[in-house]
XYZ file of C-alpha atoms in Angstrom:
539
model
C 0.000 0.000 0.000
C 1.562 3.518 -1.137
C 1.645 5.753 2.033
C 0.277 9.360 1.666
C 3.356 11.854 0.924
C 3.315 14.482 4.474
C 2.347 17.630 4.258
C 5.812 19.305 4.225
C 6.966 16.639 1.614
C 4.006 17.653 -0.330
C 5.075 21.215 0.358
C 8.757 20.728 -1.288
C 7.649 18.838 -4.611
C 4.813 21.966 -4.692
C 7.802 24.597 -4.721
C 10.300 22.480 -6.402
C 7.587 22.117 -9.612
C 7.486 26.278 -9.712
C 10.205 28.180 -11.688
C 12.977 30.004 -10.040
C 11.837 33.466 -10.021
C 8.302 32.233 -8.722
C 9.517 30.377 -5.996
C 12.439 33.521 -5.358
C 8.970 36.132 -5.282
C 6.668 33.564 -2.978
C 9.697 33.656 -0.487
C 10.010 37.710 -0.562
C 6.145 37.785 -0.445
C 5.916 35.616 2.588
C 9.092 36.549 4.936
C 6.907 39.532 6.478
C 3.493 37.470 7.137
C 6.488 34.562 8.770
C 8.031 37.180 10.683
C 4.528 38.068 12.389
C 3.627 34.814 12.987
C 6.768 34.101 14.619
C 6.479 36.978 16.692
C 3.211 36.488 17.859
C 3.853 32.677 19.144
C 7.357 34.344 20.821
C 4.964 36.339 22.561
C 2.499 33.532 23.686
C 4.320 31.416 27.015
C 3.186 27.976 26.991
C 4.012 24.678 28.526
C 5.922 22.486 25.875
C 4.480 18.873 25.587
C 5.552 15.474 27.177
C 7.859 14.542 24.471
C 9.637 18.366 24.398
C 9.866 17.939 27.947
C 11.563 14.396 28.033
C 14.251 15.873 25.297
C 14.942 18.747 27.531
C 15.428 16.872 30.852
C 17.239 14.110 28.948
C 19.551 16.829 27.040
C 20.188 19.128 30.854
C 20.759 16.038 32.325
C 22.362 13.572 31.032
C 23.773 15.523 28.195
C 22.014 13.352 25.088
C 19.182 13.004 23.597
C 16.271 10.007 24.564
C 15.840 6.974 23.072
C 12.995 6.143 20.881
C 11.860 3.768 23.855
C 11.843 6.472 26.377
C 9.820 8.555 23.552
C 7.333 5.182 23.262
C 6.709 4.960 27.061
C 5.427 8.343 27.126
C 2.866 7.597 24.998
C -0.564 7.434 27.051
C 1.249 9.575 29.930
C 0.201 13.110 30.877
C 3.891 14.193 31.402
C 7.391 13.057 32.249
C 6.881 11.085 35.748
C 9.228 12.207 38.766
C 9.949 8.760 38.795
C 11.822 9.321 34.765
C 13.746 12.713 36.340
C 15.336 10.601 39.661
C 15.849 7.906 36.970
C 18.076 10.421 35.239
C 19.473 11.835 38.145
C 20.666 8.480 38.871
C 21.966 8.028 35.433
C 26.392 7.993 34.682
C 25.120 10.732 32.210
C 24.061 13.194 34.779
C 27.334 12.405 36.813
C 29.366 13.186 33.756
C 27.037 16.125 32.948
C 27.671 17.795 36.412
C 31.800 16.823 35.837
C 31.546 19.344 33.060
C 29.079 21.858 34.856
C 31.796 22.132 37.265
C 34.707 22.278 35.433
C 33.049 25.538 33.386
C 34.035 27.466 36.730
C 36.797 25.489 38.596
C 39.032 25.556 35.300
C 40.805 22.152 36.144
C 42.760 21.985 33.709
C 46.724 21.355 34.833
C 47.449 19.974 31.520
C 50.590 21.756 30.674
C 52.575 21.911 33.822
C 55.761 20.641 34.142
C 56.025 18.978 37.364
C 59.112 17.387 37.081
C 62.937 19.182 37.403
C 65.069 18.530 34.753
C 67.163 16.429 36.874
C 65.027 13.702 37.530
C 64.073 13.174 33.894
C 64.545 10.828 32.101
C 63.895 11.639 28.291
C 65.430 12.711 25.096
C 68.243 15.039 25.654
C 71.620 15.750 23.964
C 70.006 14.930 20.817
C 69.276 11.253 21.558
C 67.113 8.986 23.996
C 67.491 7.786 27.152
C 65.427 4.701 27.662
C 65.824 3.457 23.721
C 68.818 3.968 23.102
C 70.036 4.493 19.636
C 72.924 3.289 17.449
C 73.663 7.132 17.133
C 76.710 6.710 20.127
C 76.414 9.655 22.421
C 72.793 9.835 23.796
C 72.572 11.933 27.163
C 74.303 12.893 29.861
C 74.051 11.328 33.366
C 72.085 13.600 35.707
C 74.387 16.809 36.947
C 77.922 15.667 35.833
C 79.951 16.692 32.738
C 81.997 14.897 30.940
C 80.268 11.246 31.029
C 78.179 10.338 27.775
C 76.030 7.282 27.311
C 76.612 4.884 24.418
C 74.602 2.272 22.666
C 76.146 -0.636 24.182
C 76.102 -2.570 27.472
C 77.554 -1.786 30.637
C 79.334 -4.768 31.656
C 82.150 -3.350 34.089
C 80.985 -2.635 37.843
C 83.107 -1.602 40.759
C 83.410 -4.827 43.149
C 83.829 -2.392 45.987
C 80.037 -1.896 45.998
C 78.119 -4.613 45.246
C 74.433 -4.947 44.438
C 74.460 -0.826 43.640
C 76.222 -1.477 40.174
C 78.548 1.521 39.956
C 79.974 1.349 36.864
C 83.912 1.026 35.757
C 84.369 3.644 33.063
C 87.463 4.273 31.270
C 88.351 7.605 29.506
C 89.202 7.222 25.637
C 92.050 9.078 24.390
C 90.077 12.053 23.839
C 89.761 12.043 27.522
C 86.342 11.696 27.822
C 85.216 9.094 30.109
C 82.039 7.191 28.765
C 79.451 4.619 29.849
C 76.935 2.176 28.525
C 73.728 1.233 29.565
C 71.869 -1.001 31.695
C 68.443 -3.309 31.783
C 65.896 -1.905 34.369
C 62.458 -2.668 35.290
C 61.013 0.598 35.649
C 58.549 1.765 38.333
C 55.812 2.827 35.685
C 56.077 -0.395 33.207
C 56.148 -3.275 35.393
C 56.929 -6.326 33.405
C 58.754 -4.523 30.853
C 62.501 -3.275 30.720
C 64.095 -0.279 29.226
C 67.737 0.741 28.500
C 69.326 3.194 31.490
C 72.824 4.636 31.122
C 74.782 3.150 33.598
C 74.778 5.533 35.700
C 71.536 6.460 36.482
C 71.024 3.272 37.006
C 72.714 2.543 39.965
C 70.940 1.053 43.219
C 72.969 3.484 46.198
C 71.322 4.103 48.738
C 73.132 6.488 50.712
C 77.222 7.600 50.379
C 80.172 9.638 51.582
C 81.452 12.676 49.779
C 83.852 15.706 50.762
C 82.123 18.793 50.959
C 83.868 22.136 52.022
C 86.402 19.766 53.483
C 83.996 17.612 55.864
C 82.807 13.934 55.170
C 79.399 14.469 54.551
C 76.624 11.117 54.184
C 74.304 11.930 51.230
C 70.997 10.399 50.803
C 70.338 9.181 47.049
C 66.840 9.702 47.160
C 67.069 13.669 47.698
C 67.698 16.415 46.304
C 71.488 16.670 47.361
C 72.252 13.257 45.497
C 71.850 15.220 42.086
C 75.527 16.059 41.615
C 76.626 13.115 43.118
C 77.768 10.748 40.328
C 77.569 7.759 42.759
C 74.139 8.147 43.198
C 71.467 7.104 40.537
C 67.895 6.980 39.940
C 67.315 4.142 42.476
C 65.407 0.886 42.707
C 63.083 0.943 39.451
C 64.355 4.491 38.587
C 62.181 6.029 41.408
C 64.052 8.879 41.707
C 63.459 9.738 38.122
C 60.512 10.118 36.047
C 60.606 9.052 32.393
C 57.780 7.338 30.364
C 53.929 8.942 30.335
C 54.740 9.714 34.088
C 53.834 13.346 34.192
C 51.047 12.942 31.791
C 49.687 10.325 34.270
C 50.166 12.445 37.200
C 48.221 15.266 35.850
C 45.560 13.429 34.881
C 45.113 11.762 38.105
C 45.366 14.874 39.735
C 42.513 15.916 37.166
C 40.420 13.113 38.468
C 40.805 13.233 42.274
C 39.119 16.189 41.709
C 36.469 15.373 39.712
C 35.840 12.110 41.841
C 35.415 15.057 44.365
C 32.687 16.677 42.591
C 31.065 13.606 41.822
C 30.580 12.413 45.509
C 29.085 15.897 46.179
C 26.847 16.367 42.832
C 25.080 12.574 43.240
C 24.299 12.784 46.362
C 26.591 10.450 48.107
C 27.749 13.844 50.256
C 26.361 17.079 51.032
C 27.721 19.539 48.530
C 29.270 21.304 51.409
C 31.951 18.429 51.649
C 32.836 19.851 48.256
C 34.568 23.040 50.312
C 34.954 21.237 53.540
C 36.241 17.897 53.098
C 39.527 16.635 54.951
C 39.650 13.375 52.842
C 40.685 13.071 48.516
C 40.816 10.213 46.517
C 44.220 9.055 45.633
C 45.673 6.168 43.479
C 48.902 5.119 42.716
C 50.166 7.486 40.504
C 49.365 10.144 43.339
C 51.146 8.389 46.101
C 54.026 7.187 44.354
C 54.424 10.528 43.298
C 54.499 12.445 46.510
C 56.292 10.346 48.409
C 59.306 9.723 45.846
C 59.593 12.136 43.426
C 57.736 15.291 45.555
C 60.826 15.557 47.585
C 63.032 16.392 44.706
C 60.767 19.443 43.880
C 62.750 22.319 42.834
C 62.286 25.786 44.932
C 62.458 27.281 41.567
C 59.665 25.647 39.613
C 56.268 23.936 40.621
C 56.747 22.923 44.146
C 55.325 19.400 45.427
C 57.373 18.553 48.726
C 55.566 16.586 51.064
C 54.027 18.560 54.525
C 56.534 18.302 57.079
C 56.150 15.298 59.308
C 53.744 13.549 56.326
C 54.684 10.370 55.951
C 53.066 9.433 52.047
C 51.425 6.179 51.747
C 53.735 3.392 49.794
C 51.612 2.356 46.334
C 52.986 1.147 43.241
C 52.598 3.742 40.800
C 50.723 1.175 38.336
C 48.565 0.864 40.786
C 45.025 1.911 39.095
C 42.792 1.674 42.890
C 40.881 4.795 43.506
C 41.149 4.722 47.448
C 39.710 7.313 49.869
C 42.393 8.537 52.099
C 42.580 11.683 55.197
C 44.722 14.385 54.495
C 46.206 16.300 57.498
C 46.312 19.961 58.651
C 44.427 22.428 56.572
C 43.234 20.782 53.591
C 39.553 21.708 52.853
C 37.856 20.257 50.027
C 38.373 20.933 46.583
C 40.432 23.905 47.391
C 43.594 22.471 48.290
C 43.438 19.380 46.174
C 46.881 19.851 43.278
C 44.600 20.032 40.448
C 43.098 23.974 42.092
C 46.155 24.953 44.011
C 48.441 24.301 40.444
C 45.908 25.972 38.531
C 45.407 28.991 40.880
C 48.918 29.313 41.759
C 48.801 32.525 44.270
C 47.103 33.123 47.227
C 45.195 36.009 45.515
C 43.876 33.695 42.342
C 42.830 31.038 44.809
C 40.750 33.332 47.135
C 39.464 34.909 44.244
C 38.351 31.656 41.971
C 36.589 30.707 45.556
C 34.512 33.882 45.296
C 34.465 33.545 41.492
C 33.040 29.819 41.601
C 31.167 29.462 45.078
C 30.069 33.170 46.197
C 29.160 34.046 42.505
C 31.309 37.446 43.112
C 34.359 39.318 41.152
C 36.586 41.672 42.491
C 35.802 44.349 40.403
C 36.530 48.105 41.372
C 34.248 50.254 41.139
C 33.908 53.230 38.482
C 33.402 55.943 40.917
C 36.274 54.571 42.927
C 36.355 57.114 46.205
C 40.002 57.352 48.084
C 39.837 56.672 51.587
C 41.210 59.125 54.050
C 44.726 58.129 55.002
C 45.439 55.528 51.871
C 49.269 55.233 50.667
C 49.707 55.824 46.907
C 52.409 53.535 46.414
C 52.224 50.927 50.214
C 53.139 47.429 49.128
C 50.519 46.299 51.923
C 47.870 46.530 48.877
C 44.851 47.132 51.505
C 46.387 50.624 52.135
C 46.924 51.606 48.673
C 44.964 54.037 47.379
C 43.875 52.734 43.815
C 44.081 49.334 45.073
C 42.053 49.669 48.573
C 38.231 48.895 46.661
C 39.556 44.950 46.110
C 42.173 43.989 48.037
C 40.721 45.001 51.616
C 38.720 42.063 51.242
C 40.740 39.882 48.845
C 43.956 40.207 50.856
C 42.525 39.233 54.145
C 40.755 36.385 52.223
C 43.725 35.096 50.134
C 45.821 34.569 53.675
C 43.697 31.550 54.069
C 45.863 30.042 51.728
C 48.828 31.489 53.417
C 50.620 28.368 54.662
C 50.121 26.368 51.369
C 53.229 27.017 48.831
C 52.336 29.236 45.913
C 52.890 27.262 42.651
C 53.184 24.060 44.336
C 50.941 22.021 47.747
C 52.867 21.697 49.876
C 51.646 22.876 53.571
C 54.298 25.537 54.956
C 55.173 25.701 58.757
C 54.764 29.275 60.316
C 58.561 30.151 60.962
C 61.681 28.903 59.971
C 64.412 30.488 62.267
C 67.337 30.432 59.727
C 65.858 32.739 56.743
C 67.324 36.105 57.933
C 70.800 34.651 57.861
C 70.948 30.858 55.874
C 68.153 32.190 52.905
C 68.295 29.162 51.096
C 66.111 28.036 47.999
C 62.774 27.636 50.259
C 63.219 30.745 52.727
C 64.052 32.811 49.685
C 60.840 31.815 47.880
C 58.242 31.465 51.046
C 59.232 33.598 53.952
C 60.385 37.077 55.204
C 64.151 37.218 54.630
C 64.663 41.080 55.926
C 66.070 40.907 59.041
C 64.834 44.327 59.935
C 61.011 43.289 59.304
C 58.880 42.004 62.639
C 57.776 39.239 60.042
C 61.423 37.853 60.051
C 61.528 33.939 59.619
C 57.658 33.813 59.140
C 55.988 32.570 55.922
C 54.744 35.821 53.502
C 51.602 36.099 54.644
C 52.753 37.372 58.055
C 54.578 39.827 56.265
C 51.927 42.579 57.260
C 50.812 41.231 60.505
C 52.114 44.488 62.060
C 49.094 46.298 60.840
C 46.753 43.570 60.678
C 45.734 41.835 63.848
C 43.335 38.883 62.656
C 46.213 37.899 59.745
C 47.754 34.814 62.113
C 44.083 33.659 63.062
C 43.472 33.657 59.393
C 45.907 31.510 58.355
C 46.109 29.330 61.401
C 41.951 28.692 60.155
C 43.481 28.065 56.649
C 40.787 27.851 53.690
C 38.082 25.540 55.685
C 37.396 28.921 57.606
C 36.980 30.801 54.135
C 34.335 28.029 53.286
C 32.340 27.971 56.366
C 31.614 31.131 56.127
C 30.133 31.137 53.158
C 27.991 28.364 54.260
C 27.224 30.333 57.256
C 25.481 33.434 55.754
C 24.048 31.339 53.083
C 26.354 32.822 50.104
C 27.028 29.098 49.363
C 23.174 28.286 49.241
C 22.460 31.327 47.283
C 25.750 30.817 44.607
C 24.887 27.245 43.863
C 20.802 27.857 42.947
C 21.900 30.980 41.084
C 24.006 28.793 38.526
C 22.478 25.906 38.726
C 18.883 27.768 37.310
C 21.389 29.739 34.564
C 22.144 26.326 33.455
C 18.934 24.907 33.261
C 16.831 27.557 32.448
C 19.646 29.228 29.817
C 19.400 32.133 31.642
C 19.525 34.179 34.936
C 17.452 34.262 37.492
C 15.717 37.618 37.648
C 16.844 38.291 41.536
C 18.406 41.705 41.288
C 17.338 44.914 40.032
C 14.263 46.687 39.176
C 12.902 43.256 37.806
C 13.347 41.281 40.785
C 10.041 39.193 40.332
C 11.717 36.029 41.065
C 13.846 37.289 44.939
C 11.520 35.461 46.358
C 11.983 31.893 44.479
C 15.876 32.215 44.678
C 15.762 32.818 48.348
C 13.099 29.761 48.279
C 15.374 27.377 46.835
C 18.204 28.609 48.699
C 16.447 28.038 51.911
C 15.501 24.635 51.053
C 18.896 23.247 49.743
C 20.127 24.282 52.929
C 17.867 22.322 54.714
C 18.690 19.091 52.847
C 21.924 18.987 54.142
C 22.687 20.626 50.360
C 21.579 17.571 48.846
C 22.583 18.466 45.049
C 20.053 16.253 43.400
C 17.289 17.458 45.497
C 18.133 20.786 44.483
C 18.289 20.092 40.777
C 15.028 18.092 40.801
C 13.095 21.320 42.266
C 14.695 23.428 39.444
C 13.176 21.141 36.795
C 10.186 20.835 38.767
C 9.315 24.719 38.258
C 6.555 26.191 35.990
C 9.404 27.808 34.357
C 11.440 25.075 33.192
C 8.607 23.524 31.530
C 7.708 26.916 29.119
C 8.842 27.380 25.779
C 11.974 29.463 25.993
């Protein structure tokens, strides 16, 4: 049986039959009476139907479209069931949906750091390759020394003064260049596998005895003083040395502790609050290997990842894939000192501020009309006394010195003094505390450098960041913040709370006051957006 062409179908052959400059003039002719009609049903608000509906939830919240089943079992239904929005809720989709939500204002992305010093890599370098070696002779240098060049053939000589570490016995040619080969080694990140090592880097010492300044001094292979000590190498299974994907795989792990973060707090398996108050992360083996091996050899003059003093690192295998909850001591709050925000907010200042950026829906703008205060300093480096600078940074200052004992451009959790800076002003006191002997802030991290005038500065960074994030809890910014962005990304717009328009104060406050008392229960709150008159209009 022939079916009956559609209407629009019929529509097409109708205009497709005309000549050109008919169907050029019907179009010119009928552009004004479309233009009316449009505008008259933009004016109109109505409910869409059941099956506009289901697309919209479906697209919002689980980021695709339905399936012609979930079209089917609508049919016979008044509207989408609550029972079909917790289904969605529950859905990966939604989970993955609110992953992306997120990262739209926490910015993530650590992507392109180098985490690594030079020192401890591993990789192609005097014009050749380390760990696949080449028939090209020379490949790289070993780690800090000068003069001793790998070549593309086995070590075979070791010193039988040291055994098990496998120092090797190299010879100078009559160029007088002394030269090495390489080794076999299991490395830490491709268990199983093996990879060719210049000799030297990898040797097994542990610890050994050099002359410094005259004075037998025991150096430890595994830190940072071991790098220009050619008897020293990279250490069991290279762990003193980073070669492979290992950065890559760092990053994105750090990536996903925090969006394992978000995910606990957007299902509903903890309040959102835990998002900003949380002393626990998720860590697998990647993470731990790295901060406990490789974290200690953190330059003071790139990204610094040392661990906490006293912190004692838990002892994974790096391949190990295990997403484990684990506490995390001292100030840590939440999302806000995992690596993945402190790395990509790297000062004080852009951390406080993406905290008022993402969870207090505030900038730190100044204002046009900017008024002096009586008694401002037009050039004070203590930025809350400086004249054109007085509008932002009397709050933002005050507020960034939550942060103050976490390293800028690194995680690591600073203590409060370190009596040598104002005379020993090594890599660390030069970089993260007050070196001028004549300041009262002498041998105390930066952010006491102003103490002097500012009272509550040493409570505020003795509360660290948690105290930043209660308080925004407390007076309900956090509340208000969250149902603010959540309704601009399901309704596609703002919600009309400020202003002469303020017709829907009253519903912000509303919601606010009721994902509060869920215990900010994320899902609850997203169900009673989707639940609103408003969602369900055209728009």
């Amino acid at each position: 049986m022939m079916r009956r062409p559609s209407r629009p179908a019929l529509r097409a052959r109708q205009l497709h039959a005309l000549p050109l400059r008919a169907v050029l003039l019907l179009g010119l002719l009928s552009a004004p009476l479309a233009q009316a009609q449009e505008a008259a049903v933009c004016a109109q608000s109505r409910e869409v139907d059941r099956y506009q509906l289901l697309r919209r939830l479906s697209v919002d919240l689980r980021g695709r479209v339905p399936t012609i089943e979930e079209y089917e079992a609508l049919d016979g239904q008044d509207s989408v069931s609550v029972q079909t929005v917790r289904a969605f809720l529950a859905d990966d989709g939604f989970r993955q949906q609110m992953r992306r939500y997120h990262d739209s204002f926490l910015w993530p992305n650590v992507g392109n750091l180098r985490i690594a010093d030079q020192a401890v890599q591993l990789g192609e370098r005097g014009g050749g390759k380390a760990l696949a070696v080449s028939s090209s002779g020379r490949v790289t240098a070993y780690r800090g020394a000068s003069g001793v060049y790998c070549e593309d053939r086995q070590q075979t000589e070791f010193d039988p003064a040291y055994p098990g570490q496998f120092r090797p016995v190299v010879t100078p040619d009559a160029a007088g260049v002394r030269r090495e080969g390489w080794r076999l080694v299991e490395p830490y990140w491709a268990p199983g596998t093996q990879v060719k090592v210049c000799a030297y880097d990898a040797q097994l010492t542990d610890k050994v005895t050099v002359t410094q300044n005259g004075k037998q001094v025991e150096v430890d292979c595994s830190t940072r003083a071991a790098f220009n000590v050619q008897a020293c190498g990279c250490g069991p299974n290279l762990r003193s040395c980073t070669g492979g994907q290992v950065e890559a795989l760092v990053r994105s792990s750090w990536r996903e502790q925090l969006g394992r973060s978000v995910d606990d707090a957007t299902t509903g398996k903890k309040s959102y609050s835990a998002l900003l108050l949380s002393s626990t992360a998720y860590e697998n083996g990647p993470i731990a290997f790295y901060r406990r091996h490789l974290g200690p050899l953190s330059s003071t003059n790139g990204i610094y990842l040392a661990p906490d003093d006293g912190e004692a690192p838990s002892e994974r295998a790096f391949a190990d894939e295990a997403w484990v909850e684990v506490e995390r001591p001292g100030l840590h709050a939440g999302v806000l000192t995992l690596p993945a925000y402190l790395l990509r907010f790297q000062t004080q200042r852009s951390r406080a501020n993406r905290l008022y950026v993402g969870f207090a829906c505030e900038a730190f703008t100044p204002p046009a009309d900017q008024t002096l205060r009586p008694g401002c300093s037009p050039s004070s480096d203590d930025l809350t006394q400086r004249c054109s600078c007085q509008s932002c940074h009397a709050t933002l200052e005050p507020l960034a010195n939550h942060w103050g004992r976490f390293a800028e451009a690194g995680t690591t959790q600073l203590p409060d003094l370190r009596a040598s800076c104002k005379t020993n002003r090594d890599g660390v006191c030069r970089r993260f505390y007050v070196t001028d002997r004549t300041s009262p802030a002498a041998d105390k991290l930066l952010a006491y450098e102003y103490e002097s005038a500012h009272a509550e500065y040493p409570d505020i960074i003795g509360a660290g960041p948690r105290r930043a994030a209660q308080k925004l809890l407390a007076d309900g910014t956090l509340a208000r913040c969250t149902v603010r962005r959540l309704f601009a990304f399901l309704m596609k717009r703002d919600i009309r709370a400020e202003g002469p328009d303020a017709d829907e104060r009253e519903l912000l406050e509303t919601l606010a006051r009721r994902f509060e008392g869920s215990d900010f229960h994320f899902p609850s709150l997203v169900e009673a957006i989707v639940s609103l008159p408003e969602y369900r209009r055209v728009r």
